[in-house]
PDB file of C-alpha atoms in Angstrom:
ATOM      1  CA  UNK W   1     -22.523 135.455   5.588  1.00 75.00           C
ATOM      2  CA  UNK W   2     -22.612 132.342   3.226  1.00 87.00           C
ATOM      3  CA  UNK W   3     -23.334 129.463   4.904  1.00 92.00           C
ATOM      4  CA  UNK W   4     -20.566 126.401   4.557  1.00 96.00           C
ATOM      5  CA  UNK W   5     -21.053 123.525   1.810  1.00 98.00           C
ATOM      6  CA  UNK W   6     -22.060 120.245   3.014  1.00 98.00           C
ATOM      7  CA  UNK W   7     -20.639 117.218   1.644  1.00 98.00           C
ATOM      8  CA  UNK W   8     -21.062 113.309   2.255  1.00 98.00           C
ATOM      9  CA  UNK W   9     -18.599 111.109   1.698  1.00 98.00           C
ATOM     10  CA  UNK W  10     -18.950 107.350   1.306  1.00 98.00           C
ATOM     11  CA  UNK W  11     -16.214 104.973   2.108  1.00 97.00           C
ATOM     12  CA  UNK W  12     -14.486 108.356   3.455  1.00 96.00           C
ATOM     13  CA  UNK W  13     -12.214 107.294   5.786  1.00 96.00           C
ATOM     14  CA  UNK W  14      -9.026 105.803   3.865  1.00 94.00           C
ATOM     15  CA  UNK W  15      -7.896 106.344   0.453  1.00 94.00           C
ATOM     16  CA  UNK W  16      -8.778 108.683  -2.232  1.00 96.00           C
ATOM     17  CA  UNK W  17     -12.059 109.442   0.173  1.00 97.00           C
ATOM     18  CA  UNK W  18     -10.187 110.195   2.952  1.00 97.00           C
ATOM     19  CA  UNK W  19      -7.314 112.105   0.700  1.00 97.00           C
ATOM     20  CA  UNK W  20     -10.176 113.945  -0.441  1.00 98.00           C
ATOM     21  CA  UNK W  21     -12.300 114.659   3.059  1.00 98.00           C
ATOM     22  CA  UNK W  22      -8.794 116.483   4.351  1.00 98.00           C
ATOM     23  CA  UNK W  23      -8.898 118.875   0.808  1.00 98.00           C
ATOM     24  CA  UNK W  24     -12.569 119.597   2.030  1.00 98.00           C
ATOM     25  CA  UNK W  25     -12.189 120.580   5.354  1.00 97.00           C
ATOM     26  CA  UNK W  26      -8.877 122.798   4.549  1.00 97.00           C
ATOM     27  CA  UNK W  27     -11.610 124.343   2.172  1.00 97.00           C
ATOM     28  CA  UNK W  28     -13.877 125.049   5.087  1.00 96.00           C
ATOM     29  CA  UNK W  29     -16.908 122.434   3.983  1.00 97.00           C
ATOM     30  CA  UNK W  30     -18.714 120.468   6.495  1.00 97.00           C
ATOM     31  CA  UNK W  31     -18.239 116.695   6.205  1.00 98.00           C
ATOM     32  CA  UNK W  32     -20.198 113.408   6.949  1.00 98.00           C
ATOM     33  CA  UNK W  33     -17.494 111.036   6.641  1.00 98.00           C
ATOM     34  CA  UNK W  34     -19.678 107.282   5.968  1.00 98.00           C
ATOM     35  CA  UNK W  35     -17.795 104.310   6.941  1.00 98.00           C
ATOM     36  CA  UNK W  36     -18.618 100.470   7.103  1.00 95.00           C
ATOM     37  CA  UNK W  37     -16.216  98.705   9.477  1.00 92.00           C
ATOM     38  CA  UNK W  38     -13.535 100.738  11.267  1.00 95.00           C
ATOM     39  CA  UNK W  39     -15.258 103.465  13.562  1.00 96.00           C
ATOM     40  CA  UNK W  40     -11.908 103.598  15.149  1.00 97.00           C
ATOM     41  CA  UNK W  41     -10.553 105.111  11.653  1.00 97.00           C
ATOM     42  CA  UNK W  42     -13.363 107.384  10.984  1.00 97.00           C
ATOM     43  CA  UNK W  43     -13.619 109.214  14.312  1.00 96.00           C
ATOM     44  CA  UNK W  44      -9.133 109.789  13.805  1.00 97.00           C
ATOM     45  CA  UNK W  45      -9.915 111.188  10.642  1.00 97.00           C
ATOM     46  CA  UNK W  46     -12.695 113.275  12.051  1.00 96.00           C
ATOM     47  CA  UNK W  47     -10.504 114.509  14.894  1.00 95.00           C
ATOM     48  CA  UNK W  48      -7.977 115.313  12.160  1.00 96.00           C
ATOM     49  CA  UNK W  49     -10.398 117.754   9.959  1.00 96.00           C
ATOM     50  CA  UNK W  50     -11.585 119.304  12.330  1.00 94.00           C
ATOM     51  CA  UNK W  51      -8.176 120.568  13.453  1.00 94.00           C
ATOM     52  CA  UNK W  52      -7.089 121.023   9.851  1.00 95.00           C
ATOM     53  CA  UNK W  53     -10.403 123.148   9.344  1.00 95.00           C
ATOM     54  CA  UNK W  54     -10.847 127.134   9.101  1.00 94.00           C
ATOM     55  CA  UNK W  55     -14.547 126.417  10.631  1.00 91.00           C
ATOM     56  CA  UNK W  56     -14.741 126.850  14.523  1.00 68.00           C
ATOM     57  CA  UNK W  57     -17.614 126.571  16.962  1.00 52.00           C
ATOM     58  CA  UNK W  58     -17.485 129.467  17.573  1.00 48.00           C
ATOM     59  CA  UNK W  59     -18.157 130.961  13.536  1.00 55.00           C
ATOM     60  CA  UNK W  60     -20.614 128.790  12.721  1.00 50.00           C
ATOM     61  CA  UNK W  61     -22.371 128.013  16.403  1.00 51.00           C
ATOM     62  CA  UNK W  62     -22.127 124.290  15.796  1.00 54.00           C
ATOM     63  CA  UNK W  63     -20.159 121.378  17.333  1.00 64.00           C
ATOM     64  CA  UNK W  64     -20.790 119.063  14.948  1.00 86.00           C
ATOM     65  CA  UNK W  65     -18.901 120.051  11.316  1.00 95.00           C
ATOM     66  CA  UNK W  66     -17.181 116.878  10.791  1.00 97.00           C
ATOM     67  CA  UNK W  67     -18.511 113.507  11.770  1.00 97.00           C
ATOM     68  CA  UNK W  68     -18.535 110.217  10.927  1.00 98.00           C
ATOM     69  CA  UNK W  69     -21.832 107.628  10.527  1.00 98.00           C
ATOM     70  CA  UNK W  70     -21.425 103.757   9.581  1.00 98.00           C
ATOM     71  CA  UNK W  71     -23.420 102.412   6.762  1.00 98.00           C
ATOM     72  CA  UNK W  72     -23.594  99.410   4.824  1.00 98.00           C
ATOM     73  CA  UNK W  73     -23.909 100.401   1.010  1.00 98.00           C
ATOM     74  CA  UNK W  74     -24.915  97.041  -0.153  1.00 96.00           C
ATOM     75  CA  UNK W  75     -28.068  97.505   2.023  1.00 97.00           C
ATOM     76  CA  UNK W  76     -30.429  99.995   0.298  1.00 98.00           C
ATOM     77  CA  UNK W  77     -32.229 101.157   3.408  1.00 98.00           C
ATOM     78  CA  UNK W  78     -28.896 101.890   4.966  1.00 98.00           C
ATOM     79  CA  UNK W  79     -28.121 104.201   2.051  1.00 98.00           C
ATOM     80  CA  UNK W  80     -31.318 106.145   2.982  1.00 98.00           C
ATOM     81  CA  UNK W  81     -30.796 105.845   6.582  1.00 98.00           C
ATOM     82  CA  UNK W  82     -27.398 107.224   5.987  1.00 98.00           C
ATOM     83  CA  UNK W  83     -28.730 110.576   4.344  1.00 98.00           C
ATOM     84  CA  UNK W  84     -31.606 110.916   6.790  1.00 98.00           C
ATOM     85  CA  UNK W  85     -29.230 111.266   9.568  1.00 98.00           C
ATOM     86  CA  UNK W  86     -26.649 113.843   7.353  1.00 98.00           C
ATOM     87  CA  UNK W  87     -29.530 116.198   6.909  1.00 98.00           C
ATOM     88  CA  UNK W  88     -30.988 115.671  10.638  1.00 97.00           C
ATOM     89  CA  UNK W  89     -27.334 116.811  11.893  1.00 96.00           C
ATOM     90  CA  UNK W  90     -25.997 118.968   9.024  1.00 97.00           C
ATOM     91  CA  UNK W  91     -29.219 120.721   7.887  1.00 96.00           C
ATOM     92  CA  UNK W  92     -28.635 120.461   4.247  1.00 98.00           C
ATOM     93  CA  UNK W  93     -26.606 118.833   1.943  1.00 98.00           C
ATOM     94  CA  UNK W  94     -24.534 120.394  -0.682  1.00 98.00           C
ATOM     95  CA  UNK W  95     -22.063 117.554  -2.042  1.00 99.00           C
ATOM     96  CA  UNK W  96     -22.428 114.214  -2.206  1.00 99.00           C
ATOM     97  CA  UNK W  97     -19.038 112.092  -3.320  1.00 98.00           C
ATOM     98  CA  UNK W  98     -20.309 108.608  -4.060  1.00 98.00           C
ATOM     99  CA  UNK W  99     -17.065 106.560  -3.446  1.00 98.00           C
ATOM    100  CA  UNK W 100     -18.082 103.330  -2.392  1.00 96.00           C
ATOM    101  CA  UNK W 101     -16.651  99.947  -4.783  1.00 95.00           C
ATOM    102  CA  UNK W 102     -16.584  96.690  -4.357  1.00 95.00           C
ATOM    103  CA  UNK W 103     -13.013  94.549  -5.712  1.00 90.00           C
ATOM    104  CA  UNK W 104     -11.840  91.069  -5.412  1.00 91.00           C
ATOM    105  CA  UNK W 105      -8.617  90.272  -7.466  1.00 90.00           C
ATOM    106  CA  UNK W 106      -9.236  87.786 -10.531  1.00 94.00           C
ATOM    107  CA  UNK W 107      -6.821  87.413 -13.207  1.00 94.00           C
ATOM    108  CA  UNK W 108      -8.526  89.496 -16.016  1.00 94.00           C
ATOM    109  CA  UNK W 109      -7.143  87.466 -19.199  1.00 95.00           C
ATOM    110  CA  UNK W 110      -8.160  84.040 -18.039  1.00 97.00           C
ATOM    111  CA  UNK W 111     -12.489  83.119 -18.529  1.00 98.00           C
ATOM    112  CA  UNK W 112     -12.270  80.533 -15.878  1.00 98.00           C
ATOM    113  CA  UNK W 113     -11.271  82.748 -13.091  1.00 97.00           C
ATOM    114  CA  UNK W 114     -14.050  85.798 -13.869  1.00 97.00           C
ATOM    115  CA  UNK W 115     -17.306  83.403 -14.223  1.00 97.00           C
ATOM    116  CA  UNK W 116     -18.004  83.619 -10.216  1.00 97.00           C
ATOM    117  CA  UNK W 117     -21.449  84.270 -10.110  1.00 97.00           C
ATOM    118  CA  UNK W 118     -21.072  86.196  -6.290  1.00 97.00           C
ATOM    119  CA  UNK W 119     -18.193  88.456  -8.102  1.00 97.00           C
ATOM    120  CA  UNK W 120     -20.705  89.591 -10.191  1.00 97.00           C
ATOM    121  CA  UNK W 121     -23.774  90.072  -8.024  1.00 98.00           C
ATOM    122  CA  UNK W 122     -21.689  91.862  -5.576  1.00 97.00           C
ATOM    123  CA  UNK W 123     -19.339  94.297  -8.217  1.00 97.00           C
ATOM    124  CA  UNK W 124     -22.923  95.704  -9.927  1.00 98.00           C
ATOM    125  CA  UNK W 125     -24.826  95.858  -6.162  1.00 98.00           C
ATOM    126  CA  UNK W 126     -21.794  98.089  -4.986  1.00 97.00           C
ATOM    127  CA  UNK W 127     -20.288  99.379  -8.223  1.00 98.00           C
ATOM    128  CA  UNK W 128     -23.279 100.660  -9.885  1.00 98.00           C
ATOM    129  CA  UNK W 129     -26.505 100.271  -7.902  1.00 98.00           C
ATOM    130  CA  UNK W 130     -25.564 101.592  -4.479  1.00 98.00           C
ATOM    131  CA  UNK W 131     -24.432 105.094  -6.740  1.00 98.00           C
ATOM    132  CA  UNK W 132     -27.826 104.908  -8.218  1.00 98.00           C
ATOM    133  CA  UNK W 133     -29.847 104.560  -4.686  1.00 98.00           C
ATOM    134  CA  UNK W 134     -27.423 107.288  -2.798  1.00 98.00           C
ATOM    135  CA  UNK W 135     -28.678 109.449  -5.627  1.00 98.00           C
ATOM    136  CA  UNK W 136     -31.885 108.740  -5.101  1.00 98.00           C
ATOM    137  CA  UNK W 137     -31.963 109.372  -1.529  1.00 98.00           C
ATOM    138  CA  UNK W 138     -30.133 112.830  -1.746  1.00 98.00           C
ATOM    139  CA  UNK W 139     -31.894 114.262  -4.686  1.00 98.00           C
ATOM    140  CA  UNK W 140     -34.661 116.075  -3.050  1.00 98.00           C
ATOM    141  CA  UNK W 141     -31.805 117.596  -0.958  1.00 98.00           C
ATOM    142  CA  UNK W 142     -29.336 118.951  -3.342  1.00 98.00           C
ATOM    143  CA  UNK W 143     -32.344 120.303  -5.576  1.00 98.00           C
ATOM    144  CA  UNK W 144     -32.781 122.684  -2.743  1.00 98.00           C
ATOM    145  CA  UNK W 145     -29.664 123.454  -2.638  1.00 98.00           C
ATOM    146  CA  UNK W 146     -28.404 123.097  -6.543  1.00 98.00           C
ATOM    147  CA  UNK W 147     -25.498 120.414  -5.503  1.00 98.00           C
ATOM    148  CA  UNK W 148     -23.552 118.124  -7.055  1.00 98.00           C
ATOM    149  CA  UNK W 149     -23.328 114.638  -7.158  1.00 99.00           C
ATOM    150  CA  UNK W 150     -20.042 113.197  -8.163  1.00 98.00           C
ATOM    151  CA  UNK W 151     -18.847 109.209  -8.281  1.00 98.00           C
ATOM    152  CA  UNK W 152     -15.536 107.577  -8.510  1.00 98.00           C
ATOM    153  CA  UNK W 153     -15.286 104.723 -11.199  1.00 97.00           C
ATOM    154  CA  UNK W 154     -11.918 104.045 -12.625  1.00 96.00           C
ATOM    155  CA  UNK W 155      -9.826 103.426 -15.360  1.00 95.00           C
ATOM    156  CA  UNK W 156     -10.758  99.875 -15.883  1.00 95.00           C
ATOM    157  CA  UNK W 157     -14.596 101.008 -16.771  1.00 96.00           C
ATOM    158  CA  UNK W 158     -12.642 103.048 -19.743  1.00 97.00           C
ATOM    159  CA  UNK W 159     -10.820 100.169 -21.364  1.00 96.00           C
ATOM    160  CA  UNK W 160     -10.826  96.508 -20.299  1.00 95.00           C
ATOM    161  CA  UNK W 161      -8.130  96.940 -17.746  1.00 91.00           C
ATOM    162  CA  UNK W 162      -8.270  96.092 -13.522  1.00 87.00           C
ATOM    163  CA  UNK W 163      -8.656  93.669 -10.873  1.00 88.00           C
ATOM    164  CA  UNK W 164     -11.334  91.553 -12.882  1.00 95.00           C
ATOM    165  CA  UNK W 165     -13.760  91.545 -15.670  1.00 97.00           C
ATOM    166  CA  UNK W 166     -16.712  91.719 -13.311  1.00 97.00           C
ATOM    167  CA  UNK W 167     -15.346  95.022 -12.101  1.00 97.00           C
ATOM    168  CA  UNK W 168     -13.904  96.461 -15.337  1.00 97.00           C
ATOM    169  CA  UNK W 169     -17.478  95.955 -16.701  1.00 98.00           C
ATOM    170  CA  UNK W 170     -19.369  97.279 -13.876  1.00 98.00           C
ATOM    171  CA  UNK W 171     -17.144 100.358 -13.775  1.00 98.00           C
ATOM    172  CA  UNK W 172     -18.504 101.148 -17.462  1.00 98.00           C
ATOM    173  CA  UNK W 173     -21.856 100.862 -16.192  1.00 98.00           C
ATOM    174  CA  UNK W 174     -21.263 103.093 -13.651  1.00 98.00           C
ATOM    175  CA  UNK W 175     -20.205 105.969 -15.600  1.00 98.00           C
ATOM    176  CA  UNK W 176     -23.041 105.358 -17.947  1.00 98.00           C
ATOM    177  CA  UNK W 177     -25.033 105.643 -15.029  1.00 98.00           C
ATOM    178  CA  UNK W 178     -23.804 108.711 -14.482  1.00 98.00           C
ATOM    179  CA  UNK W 179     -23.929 110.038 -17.910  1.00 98.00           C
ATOM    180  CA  UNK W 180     -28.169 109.386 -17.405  1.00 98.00           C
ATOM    181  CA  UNK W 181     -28.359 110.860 -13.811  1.00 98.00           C
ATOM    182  CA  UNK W 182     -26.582 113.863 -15.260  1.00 98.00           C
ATOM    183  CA  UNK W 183     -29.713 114.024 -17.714  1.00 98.00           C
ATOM    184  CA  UNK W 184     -31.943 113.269 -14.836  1.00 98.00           C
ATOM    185  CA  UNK W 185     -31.068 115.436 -12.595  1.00 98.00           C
ATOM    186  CA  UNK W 186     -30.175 118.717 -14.281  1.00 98.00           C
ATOM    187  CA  UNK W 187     -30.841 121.392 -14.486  1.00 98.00           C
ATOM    188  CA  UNK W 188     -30.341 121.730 -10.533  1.00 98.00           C
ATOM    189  CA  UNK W 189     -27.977 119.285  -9.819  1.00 98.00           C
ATOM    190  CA  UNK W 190     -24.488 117.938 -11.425  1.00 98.00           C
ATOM    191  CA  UNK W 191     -23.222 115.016 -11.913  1.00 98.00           C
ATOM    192  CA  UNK W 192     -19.722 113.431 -13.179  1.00 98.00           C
ATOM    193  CA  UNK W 193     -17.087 111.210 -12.456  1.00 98.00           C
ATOM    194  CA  UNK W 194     -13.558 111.000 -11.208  1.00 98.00           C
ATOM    195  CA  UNK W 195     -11.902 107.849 -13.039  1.00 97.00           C
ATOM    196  CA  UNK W 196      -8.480 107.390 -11.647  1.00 95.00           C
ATOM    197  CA  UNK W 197      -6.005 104.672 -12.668  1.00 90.00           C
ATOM    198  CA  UNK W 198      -3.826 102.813 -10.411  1.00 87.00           C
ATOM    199  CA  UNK W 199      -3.336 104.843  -7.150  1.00 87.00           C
ATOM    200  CA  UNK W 200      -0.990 103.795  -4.478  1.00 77.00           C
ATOM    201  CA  UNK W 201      -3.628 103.634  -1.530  1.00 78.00           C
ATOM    202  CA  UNK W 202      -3.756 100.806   0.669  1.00 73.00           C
ATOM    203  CA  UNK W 203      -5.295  98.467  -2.233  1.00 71.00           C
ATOM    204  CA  UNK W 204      -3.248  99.736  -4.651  1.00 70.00           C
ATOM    205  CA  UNK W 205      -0.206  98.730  -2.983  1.00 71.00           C
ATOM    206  CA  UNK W 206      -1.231  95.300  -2.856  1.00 70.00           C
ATOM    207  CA  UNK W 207      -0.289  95.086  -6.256  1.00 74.00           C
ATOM    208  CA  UNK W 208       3.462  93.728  -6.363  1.00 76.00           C
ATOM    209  CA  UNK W 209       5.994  96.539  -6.750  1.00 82.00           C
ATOM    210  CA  UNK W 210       6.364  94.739 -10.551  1.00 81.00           C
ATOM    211  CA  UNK W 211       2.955  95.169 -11.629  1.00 80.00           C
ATOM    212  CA  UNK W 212       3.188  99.301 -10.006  1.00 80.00           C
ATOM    213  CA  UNK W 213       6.259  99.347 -12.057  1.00 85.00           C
ATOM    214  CA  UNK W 214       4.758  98.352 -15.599  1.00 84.00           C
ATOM    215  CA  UNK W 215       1.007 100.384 -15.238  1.00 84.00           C
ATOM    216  CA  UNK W 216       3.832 103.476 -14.267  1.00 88.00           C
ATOM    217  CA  UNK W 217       5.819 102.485 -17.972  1.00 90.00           C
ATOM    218  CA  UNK W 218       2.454 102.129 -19.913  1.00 87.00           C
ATOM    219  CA  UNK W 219       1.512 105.722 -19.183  1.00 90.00           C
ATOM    220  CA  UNK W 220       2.633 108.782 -21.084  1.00 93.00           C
ATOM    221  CA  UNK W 221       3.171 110.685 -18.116  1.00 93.00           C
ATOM    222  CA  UNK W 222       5.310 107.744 -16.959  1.00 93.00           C
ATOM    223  CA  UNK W 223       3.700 108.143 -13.586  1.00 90.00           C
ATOM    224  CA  UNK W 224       0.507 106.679 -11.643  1.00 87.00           C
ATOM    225  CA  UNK W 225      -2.449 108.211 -10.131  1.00 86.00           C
ATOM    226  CA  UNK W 226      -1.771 110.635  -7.418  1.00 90.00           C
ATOM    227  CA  UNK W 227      -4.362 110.562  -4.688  1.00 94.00           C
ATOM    228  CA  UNK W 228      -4.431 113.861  -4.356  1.00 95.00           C
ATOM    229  CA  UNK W 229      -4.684 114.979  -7.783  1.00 95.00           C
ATOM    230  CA  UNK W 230      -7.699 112.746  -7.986  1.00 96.00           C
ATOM    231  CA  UNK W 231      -8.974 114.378  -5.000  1.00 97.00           C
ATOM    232  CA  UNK W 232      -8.366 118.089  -6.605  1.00 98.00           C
ATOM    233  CA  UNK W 233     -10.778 117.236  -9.173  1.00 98.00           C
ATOM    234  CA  UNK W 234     -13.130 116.267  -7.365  1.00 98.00           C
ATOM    235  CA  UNK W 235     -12.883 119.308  -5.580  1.00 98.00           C
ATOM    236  CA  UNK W 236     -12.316 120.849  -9.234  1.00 98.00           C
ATOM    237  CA  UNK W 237     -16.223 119.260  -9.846  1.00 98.00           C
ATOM    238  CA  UNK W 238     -17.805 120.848  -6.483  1.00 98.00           C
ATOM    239  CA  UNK W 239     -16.321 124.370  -7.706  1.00 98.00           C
ATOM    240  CA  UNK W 240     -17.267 123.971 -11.843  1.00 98.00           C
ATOM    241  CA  UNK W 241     -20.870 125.503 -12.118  1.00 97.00           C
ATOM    242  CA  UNK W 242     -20.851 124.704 -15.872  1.00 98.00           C
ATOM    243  CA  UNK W 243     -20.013 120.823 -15.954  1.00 98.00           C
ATOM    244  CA  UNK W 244     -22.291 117.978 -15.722  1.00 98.00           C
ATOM    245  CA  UNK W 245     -21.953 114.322 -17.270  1.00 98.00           C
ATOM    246  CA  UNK W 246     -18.230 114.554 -17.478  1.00 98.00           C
ATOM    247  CA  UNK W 247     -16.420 111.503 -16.571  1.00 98.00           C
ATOM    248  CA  UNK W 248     -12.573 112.659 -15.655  1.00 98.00           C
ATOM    249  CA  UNK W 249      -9.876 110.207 -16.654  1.00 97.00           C
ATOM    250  CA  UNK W 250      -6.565 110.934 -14.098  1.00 95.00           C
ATOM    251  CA  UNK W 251      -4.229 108.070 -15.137  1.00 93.00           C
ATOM    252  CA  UNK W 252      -1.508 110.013 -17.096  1.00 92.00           C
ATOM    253  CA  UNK W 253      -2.175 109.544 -20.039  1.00 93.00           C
ATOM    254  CA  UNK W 254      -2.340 105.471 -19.744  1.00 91.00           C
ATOM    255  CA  UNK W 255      -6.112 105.580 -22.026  1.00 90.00           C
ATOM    256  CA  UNK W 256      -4.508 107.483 -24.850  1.00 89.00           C
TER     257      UNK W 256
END
């Protein structure tokens, strides 16, 4: 008998990482669910997959299918830390779903507001580095085990678009990045990208029911980002043997 996939998932417990941690489990993979500040989240979503999950105890002679580790993914020893302890508990690792960001609301069209130099430093360390050292931490592991790697950027890294410049820009870089770890990596492991525009998760809805109302109009679809059709293709990613450096746009049509 096969044995389950093993994914990690960083900043899994809200959101499109939680959305997509749920569409795991009812698939019957084995998930480390990394959070930062709120165990008390992490271990209620835990509970929840593993009660939402095919896998037993019993069929796979393990307790521990779904849990949850903290991490700090601005701290590049945590990041290593953090897949140490997934393979000392899970044994392997099959999936890793880099979903960590970093955001701070700046008004995009005005110069003044998006020359903070901490912005900056902070947007690439979590937008694009902490991607490149999870990477690099789990790459000996899902070469044994011909994985995939896939990272959520965003629409903003498409066209100029978002929360601020620092992140719009930083979002580009990250799916360069992953254009290059694609190249990297292959031919044993995959990598791509899941670039969703506005999704109505907790910090989406901070956006005033105006702003929801006119990203909805711009798109062709006349509709925003579902979570869980982001989450599908992700999913969609794990199960595509034959795609690598493909960055997904999932904003109806908003891009065109």
């Amino acid at each position: 008998m096969t044995p389950p996939l093993v994914a990690l998932i960083t900043a899994g417990s809200a959101g499109l990482g939680a959305a997509t941690a749920r569409l795991f489990a009812r698939n019957g993979i084995r998930l480390v669910i990394n959070y930062d500040s709120n165990g008390q989240r992490a271990y209620d979503l835990v509970e929840e997959l593993t009660n939402i999950s095919p896998l037993t105890a019993a069929s796979t002679d393990r307790q521990d299918n779904y849990v949850a580790l903290k991490a700090d993914l601005a701290e590049k020893d945590q990041i290593s830390q953090l897949v140490d302890n997934t393979i000392f508990i899970m044994g392997k690792l099959d999936i890793v779903f880099s979903n960590g960001a970093w955001i701070r609301l700046r008004d995009i069209n005005d110069l003044d507001d998006n020359v903070n130099e901490e912005d900056w430093d902070t947007c690439f360390n979590m937008n694009v580095k902490s991607h490149l050292w999870l990477m690099h931490a789990a790459k000996p592991y899902l070469d044994q085990t011909e994985g995939v790697f896939i990272t959520t950027a965003c629409l903003a890294g498409v066209i100029v678009s978002g929360s601020s410049l620092a992140y719009s820009v930083t979002k580009a870089a990250q799916i360069h990045l992953a254009k290059g770890l694609a190249q990297i990596a292959a031919p044993k492991i995959r990598v791509n990208t899941v670039s969703p525009g506005l999704m109505l998760t907790d910090w989406g809805l901070q956006f005033p029911p105006e702003k929801q109302e006119e990203a909805r109009e711009r798109s062709k679809l006349k509709r925003l980002a579902a979570v869980q059709d982001v989450a599908e293709q992700v999913l969609c990613f794990v199960k595509s043997k034959s795609v690598t450096g493909v960055n997904a746009i999932i904003d109806g049509g908003m891009a065109l």
